[in-house]
Amino acid sequence: MSYPPEGLSETLKDLPEWIKLGCGNGEYICPEKGANFPGDVCPAELPDLSKHNNLCANALKEKPEIYAKYKDVKTPGGVSLAKCIKTGIDNPGHPHILTCGLVAGDEDCFTTFKDLFDIVVGQRNGNYAPDAKHSTDMDVSKLSKTKIDPDGKYVLTTRCRTGRSVRGLPLPPACSFEQRRETERVVVKGLNRLTGELAGKYYPLNGSKSMEGAMDTEKEEKLRKNGNLFQEPDSTLLLSSGCGRHWPDARGIFHNDAENFFVWVNEEDQMRIVSMEKGDNITAIFTRFANATSEIQKCLKEEGYDFMHNDHLGFILTCPSNLGTGLRAGAMVTVPKFSARPDFKDILKKMRLQARGTAGVDSASTGGTWDISNSDRLGMSEVQLCNLFIEGIAQVIKWEKKLEAGESIDEEVANAKPLGI
């Protein structure tokens, strides 16, 4: 078969079979991994979810009438309930790690399947109400002036990351081969018009046939080594969601000449926008980030498109965990003494922060270095979340200094709370 859209890319030939099954033209069906739920039409009966633990499965267990109500329903764009819940049914979940188990195939999923999405969105985002309003604010002048790392010895790098979706085109779980290429076309056309410090070049993934100029393996390896490029989906969560189909076609990365601004195209979201640099200059990073999102939106509008956005959910993205701002303001921070405390992550949770290891979600730390960021995405504006991050990380560094000096911080951390909001 000829790739694409049929067959598989030659660049995937060395991957395990269970990954290859999710990178072709069809739905991900892999008995080895328990991925058997159809992604197009729901079976008449809801499968046994007694051993499942994710937000979607738990909602369906508690209210099976939701499945009965929506199992034969599709959005105006043709996305079925099966497409949205397949990843949550194929993947039972973990006793201690609660995933959403639900994705949106297009913007209308949030209204067509409102009963289910309201439950998952609310539980994932601090009991966010079905009628709540989300505020968007990218005003750089409102950022906190607090210096995160006055000594310049604790923060390695800082970044702001968000996602954006193009209104009128389906999201990655449900788009066709042609629609994914159209998403890439319109996004890249906008990116190629960026000027000044944002000016750069788009590089399709090695093996993509959608555009000229696909990068070679050396370029890919360099970007991945520096943590700036995604790879093929290597989890059943992503494969069952449908995000791996036709991989790597119509995927790629744009970066500016200074390599401190990146846009991922057609990974889990249509766009992942990242502004980053060494050190703690969050004002410069957020300014670049705000300017970039604004300029990309202008270019899309000139093509007759726009971002997916509404007053309730803010910016629309594939996973309910990234709605609202989609913003993760984070820093790689070296705090070996503070992070050695058994209550380290619990303290951060009280501050509405979260810690990831040096290689991302669920990874370990190296030498007391952690990627610490805001944990919320929805219900607060971009500026509010960024200020929460700034004040929170500044406090964490103060605690690290006290521990270095042999002082106790027990009383202070017992009263830890969100700062800067």
XYZ file of C-alpha atoms in Angstrom:
421
model
C 0.000 0.000 0.000
C 1.105 3.535 -0.730
C 1.821 5.796 2.236
C 0.008 8.098 2.833
C -2.884 7.693 3.563
C -2.715 3.886 3.320
C 0.116 1.807 4.691
C 2.815 2.952 7.088
C 5.686 5.393 6.830
C 9.101 3.826 6.326
C 10.299 5.887 9.310
C 8.181 3.724 11.656
C 9.539 0.340 10.541
C 11.528 -0.271 13.738
C 8.730 0.549 16.168
C 6.866 -2.165 18.134
C 3.834 -3.602 16.387
C 1.439 -2.264 19.020
C 2.478 1.302 18.143
C 2.374 0.723 14.386
C -1.263 -0.365 14.674
C -2.189 3.182 15.677
C -0.189 4.992 12.994
C -2.001 3.815 9.872
C -5.302 4.791 8.302
C -7.701 3.006 10.644
C -8.847 3.093 14.240
C -6.499 1.683 16.863
C -7.470 -1.929 17.521
C -4.850 -3.866 19.488
C -6.004 -6.876 21.547
C -2.516 -7.103 23.086
C -3.129 -3.759 24.794
C -6.844 -4.247 25.402
C -7.725 -1.669 22.775
C -10.851 -3.213 21.291
C -13.508 -0.507 21.518
C -14.675 0.715 18.079
C -13.946 4.359 17.358
C -16.765 4.988 14.923
C -20.032 3.531 16.280
C -20.883 2.666 19.877
C -21.939 -0.914 20.657
C -25.540 -1.314 21.813
C -24.396 -2.058 25.369
C -21.866 -0.160 27.487
C -18.829 -2.406 28.127
C -18.018 -3.583 31.662
C -16.222 -0.686 33.364
C -16.105 -2.165 36.867
C -12.286 -2.200 36.867
C -11.891 1.201 35.217
C -10.702 4.345 36.970
C -10.715 7.450 34.803
C -13.048 10.436 34.834
C -15.001 9.393 31.731
C -15.467 5.756 32.777
C -16.427 6.772 36.299
C -19.067 9.164 34.945
C -20.515 6.451 32.703
C -20.547 3.951 35.581
C -22.393 6.393 37.793
C -24.784 7.575 35.064
C -25.156 4.824 32.420
C -28.115 6.743 31.009
C -25.587 9.133 29.444
C -24.313 6.306 27.241
C -27.850 5.328 26.282
C -28.652 8.947 25.419
C -25.631 9.597 23.201
C -24.505 6.214 21.804
C -26.181 6.828 18.430
C -25.600 10.592 18.345
C -23.047 12.470 16.255
C -21.954 16.096 16.200
C -22.922 18.210 13.152
C -19.428 17.425 11.848
C -19.962 13.674 12.191
C -18.006 12.893 15.370
C -19.528 10.035 17.369
C -19.539 9.442 21.112
C -17.423 6.350 20.387
C -14.597 8.556 19.089
C -14.629 10.642 22.272
C -14.709 7.805 24.831
C -12.597 5.136 23.095
C -9.384 6.130 24.884
C -11.117 5.958 28.278
C -12.622 2.532 27.603
C -9.497 1.029 26.023
C -7.387 2.257 28.962
C -8.790 1.274 32.374
C -6.518 3.716 34.147
C -4.404 3.658 37.283
C -5.539 3.414 40.919
C -3.647 6.579 41.844
C -3.412 8.561 38.573
C -6.769 9.829 37.361
C -6.776 10.673 33.631
C -9.691 12.233 31.760
C -10.330 9.235 29.483
C -12.146 11.564 27.089
C -11.164 13.618 24.042
C -13.008 15.988 21.744
C -13.087 15.243 18.035
C -14.336 18.703 17.154
C -15.548 21.878 18.830
C -19.185 20.735 18.875
C -18.400 17.699 21.067
C -18.555 19.927 24.140
C -22.173 20.865 23.383
C -23.465 17.751 21.581
C -22.270 15.478 24.409
C -22.634 18.175 27.051
C -23.813 15.919 29.905
C -20.627 13.843 29.778
C -18.157 16.621 29.009
C -19.561 18.845 31.775
C -18.845 16.128 34.348
C -15.286 15.458 33.172
C -14.435 19.129 32.620
C -15.803 20.028 36.041
C -14.008 17.269 37.932
C -10.706 17.813 36.143
C -10.788 21.574 36.676
C -11.628 22.142 40.340
C -15.406 21.614 40.124
C -15.716 24.111 37.286
C -19.438 24.750 36.868
C -21.393 24.041 33.640
C -22.423 27.714 33.477
C -19.128 29.268 34.624
C -17.432 31.984 32.584
C -13.749 31.848 31.730
C -11.701 35.036 31.355
C -8.857 35.493 28.885
C -6.199 38.111 29.656
C -2.792 38.350 27.977
C -1.922 41.870 29.220
C 1.807 41.702 29.921
C 1.683 44.875 32.039
C -0.252 42.938 34.708
C 2.536 40.427 35.305
C 4.130 40.306 38.747
C 7.459 42.137 38.998
C 8.801 39.662 41.568
C 12.219 38.282 40.642
C 11.872 34.481 40.672
C 15.542 33.609 41.156
C 17.493 36.684 42.353
C 20.755 34.713 42.646
C 20.445 33.080 39.230
C 21.436 29.677 40.591
C 18.195 27.699 40.938
C 16.220 28.187 37.686
C 17.711 26.524 34.617
C 15.058 27.354 32.019
C 11.585 28.901 32.007
C 8.788 28.455 29.483
C 5.196 29.319 28.690
C 3.297 26.703 26.701
C -0.235 26.633 25.398
C -2.342 25.083 22.658
C -4.611 26.527 19.992
C -7.135 24.987 17.619
C -8.479 26.250 14.290
C -12.230 26.825 14.195
C -13.883 24.975 11.321
C -11.427 22.086 11.226
C -11.799 18.873 13.293
C -9.384 18.188 16.137
C -6.611 15.565 15.676
C -8.606 12.582 17.052
C -11.264 12.916 14.342
C -9.789 14.778 11.376
C -9.454 13.096 8.000
C -6.154 12.804 6.157
C -7.117 15.791 3.986
C -8.318 17.885 6.927
C -5.061 17.366 8.798
C -3.155 18.584 5.763
C -5.424 21.637 5.519
C -4.758 22.394 9.184
C -1.033 22.229 8.538
C -1.349 24.391 5.417
C -3.255 27.234 7.050
C -1.197 27.195 10.277
C 2.139 27.121 8.472
C 1.066 29.903 6.126
C 0.475 32.045 9.187
C 3.715 31.027 10.875
C 5.745 31.829 7.784
C 4.502 35.417 7.938
C 5.840 36.071 11.422
C 8.487 38.789 11.604
C 11.068 40.173 14.013
C 12.193 37.843 16.793
C 9.387 35.411 15.882
C 10.566 34.901 12.286
C 11.725 31.372 11.510
C 11.087 28.245 9.483
C 8.727 25.269 9.498
C 10.190 21.751 9.414
C 7.862 18.813 8.635
C 8.690 15.627 10.527
C 11.025 13.153 8.872
C 8.827 10.986 6.639
C 6.009 13.511 6.173
C 4.894 13.790 2.535
C 2.614 16.816 2.919
C 5.160 19.580 2.269
C 8.647 20.081 0.953
C 11.558 20.341 3.370
C 10.962 17.474 5.808
C 13.773 17.354 8.351
C 16.339 14.575 8.438
C 16.974 12.272 11.391
C 19.908 14.406 12.582
C 17.716 17.514 12.867
C 14.991 15.527 14.647
C 17.416 14.013 17.122
C 18.911 17.408 17.942
C 15.492 18.959 18.628
C 14.356 15.975 20.722
C 17.583 15.901 22.721
C 16.975 19.526 23.675
C 13.374 18.735 24.647
C 11.896 20.812 21.843
C 10.238 18.185 19.631
C 7.547 15.591 20.124
C 7.838 12.018 18.880
C 5.436 9.405 17.569
C 2.662 8.501 20.035
C 4.061 5.845 22.353
C 1.155 5.399 24.762
C -2.146 3.607 24.285
C -3.869 6.740 25.598
C -2.757 8.680 22.532
C -3.063 5.793 20.095
C -6.631 5.005 21.166
C -7.525 8.681 20.886
C -6.767 8.541 17.154
C -3.997 11.139 17.264
C -1.458 8.768 15.689
C -3.226 8.120 12.393
C -1.098 8.647 9.223
C 1.951 9.450 11.353
C 4.142 11.420 10.605
C 2.300 13.048 7.682
C 1.287 16.726 8.097
C 3.120 17.076 11.414
C 6.063 19.290 12.103
C 7.661 22.044 14.110
C 8.232 25.736 13.507
C 10.979 27.524 15.376
C 12.446 30.987 15.200
C 16.088 31.699 14.490
C 16.980 32.050 18.185
C 15.247 28.739 18.959
C 13.327 30.224 21.883
C 9.922 30.086 20.193
C 8.409 26.827 18.913
C 5.090 25.725 17.447
C 4.256 22.030 17.201
C 1.747 21.251 14.478
C -0.759 18.355 14.579
C 0.465 16.397 17.547
C -2.213 15.882 20.249
C -3.458 19.405 19.481
C -3.444 21.275 16.210
C -0.953 23.723 17.693
C 1.290 23.688 20.746
C 2.930 27.099 21.167
C 6.057 27.375 23.341
C 8.123 30.383 24.364
C 11.204 29.573 26.421
C 14.730 30.598 27.327
C 17.437 29.968 29.906
C 17.051 31.726 33.239
C 13.964 33.231 34.855
C 13.024 36.185 32.618
C 9.322 35.360 32.591
C 8.355 38.834 31.326
C 10.311 38.404 28.099
C 9.026 34.841 27.710
C 5.379 35.778 28.279
C 5.666 38.833 25.994
C 7.003 36.679 23.158
C 4.269 34.133 23.861
C 1.468 36.754 23.829
C 2.762 38.426 20.660
C 3.038 35.082 18.871
C -0.501 33.915 19.654
C -1.871 37.296 18.579
C 0.016 37.304 15.276
C -0.930 33.705 14.463
C -4.593 34.532 15.069
C -4.395 37.537 12.716
C -2.973 35.361 9.965
C -5.682 32.719 10.442
C -8.421 35.337 10.199
C -7.018 36.505 6.871
C -7.480 32.931 5.627
C -11.089 32.880 6.847
C -10.316 30.899 10.006
C -9.971 31.730 13.707
C -9.112 30.093 17.022
C -11.694 27.880 18.732
C -12.829 29.890 21.758
C -15.932 30.575 23.826
C -16.825 32.391 27.046
C -17.439 29.186 28.996
C -14.458 26.995 28.099
C -11.976 29.559 26.843
C -9.670 28.134 24.178
C -10.835 24.725 22.959
C -8.295 21.884 22.873
C -8.418 18.107 22.467
C -8.233 17.083 26.130
C -10.501 18.558 28.839
C -7.407 19.021 30.999
C -6.119 21.752 28.663
C -9.205 23.910 28.191
C -9.386 27.566 29.167
C -5.934 29.049 28.861
C -4.224 25.800 27.927
C -1.351 27.535 29.688
C 1.491 25.838 31.489
C 4.004 28.352 32.823
C 6.876 26.219 34.046
C 10.506 26.273 35.090
C 13.199 23.662 35.483
C 14.190 24.360 39.084
C 16.972 22.729 41.097
C 15.724 22.426 44.697
C 17.221 19.165 46.054
C 16.573 19.877 49.737
C 12.991 21.074 49.397
C 12.062 18.314 46.904
C 13.530 15.664 49.221
C 10.718 16.318 51.692
C 8.066 13.587 51.648
C 5.357 16.279 51.503
C 7.004 18.087 48.558
C 4.219 17.460 46.038
C 1.500 17.965 48.644
C 2.866 21.430 49.445
C 2.915 22.314 45.757
C -0.646 21.062 45.392
C -1.799 23.468 48.106
C -0.095 26.242 46.103
C -1.884 25.065 42.924
C 1.432 24.049 41.427
C 2.570 20.664 40.117
C 5.961 19.014 39.678
C 7.072 16.804 36.812
C 10.376 15.002 36.474
C 13.082 16.098 34.080
C 11.608 14.005 31.235
C 7.961 15.043 31.547
C 4.812 13.554 33.062
C 5.365 10.707 35.550
C 9.151 10.776 35.057
C 11.766 10.951 37.802
C 13.832 13.924 38.867
C 17.542 14.189 38.182
C 19.672 15.770 40.906
C 16.757 17.493 42.592
C 15.741 19.258 39.393
C 12.002 19.440 38.730
C 9.737 20.985 36.127
C 7.338 22.998 38.332
C 4.314 24.711 36.795
C 0.764 25.878 37.455
C -1.689 22.996 37.805
C -4.840 24.850 36.682
C -5.738 25.787 33.118
C -9.406 26.768 33.334
C -11.184 29.378 35.457
C -8.297 31.845 35.748
C -6.755 34.043 33.067
C -3.303 33.652 31.540
C -1.916 36.551 33.572
C -3.404 35.185 36.822
C -1.905 31.736 36.247
C 1.455 33.192 35.312
C 1.499 35.343 38.475
C 0.582 32.291 40.556
C 3.573 30.538 38.984
C 5.952 33.486 39.517
C 5.101 33.998 43.195
C 4.956 30.259 43.870
C 8.364 29.427 42.404
C 9.920 32.457 44.113
C 8.617 31.100 47.435
C 9.909 27.589 46.732
C 13.394 29.018 46.114
C 13.217 30.973 49.401
C 12.405 27.727 51.211
C 15.332 25.976 49.493
C 17.651 28.728 50.723
C 16.379 28.367 54.287
C 16.954 24.616 54.191
C 20.475 25.205 52.879
C 21.054 27.438 55.896
C 19.812 24.724 58.245
C 16.569 26.552 59.101
C 13.169 24.905 59.539
C 10.336 25.693 57.137
C 7.751 23.380 58.727
C 5.548 26.158 60.050
C 5.589 28.038 56.752
C 4.773 25.038 54.534
C 1.957 24.017 56.860
C 0.265 27.277 55.809
C 1.145 27.011 52.107
C -1.470 28.485 49.764
C -1.758 29.864 46.222
C 0.176 33.106 45.854
C -0.107 35.994 43.442
C -3.846 35.751 42.761
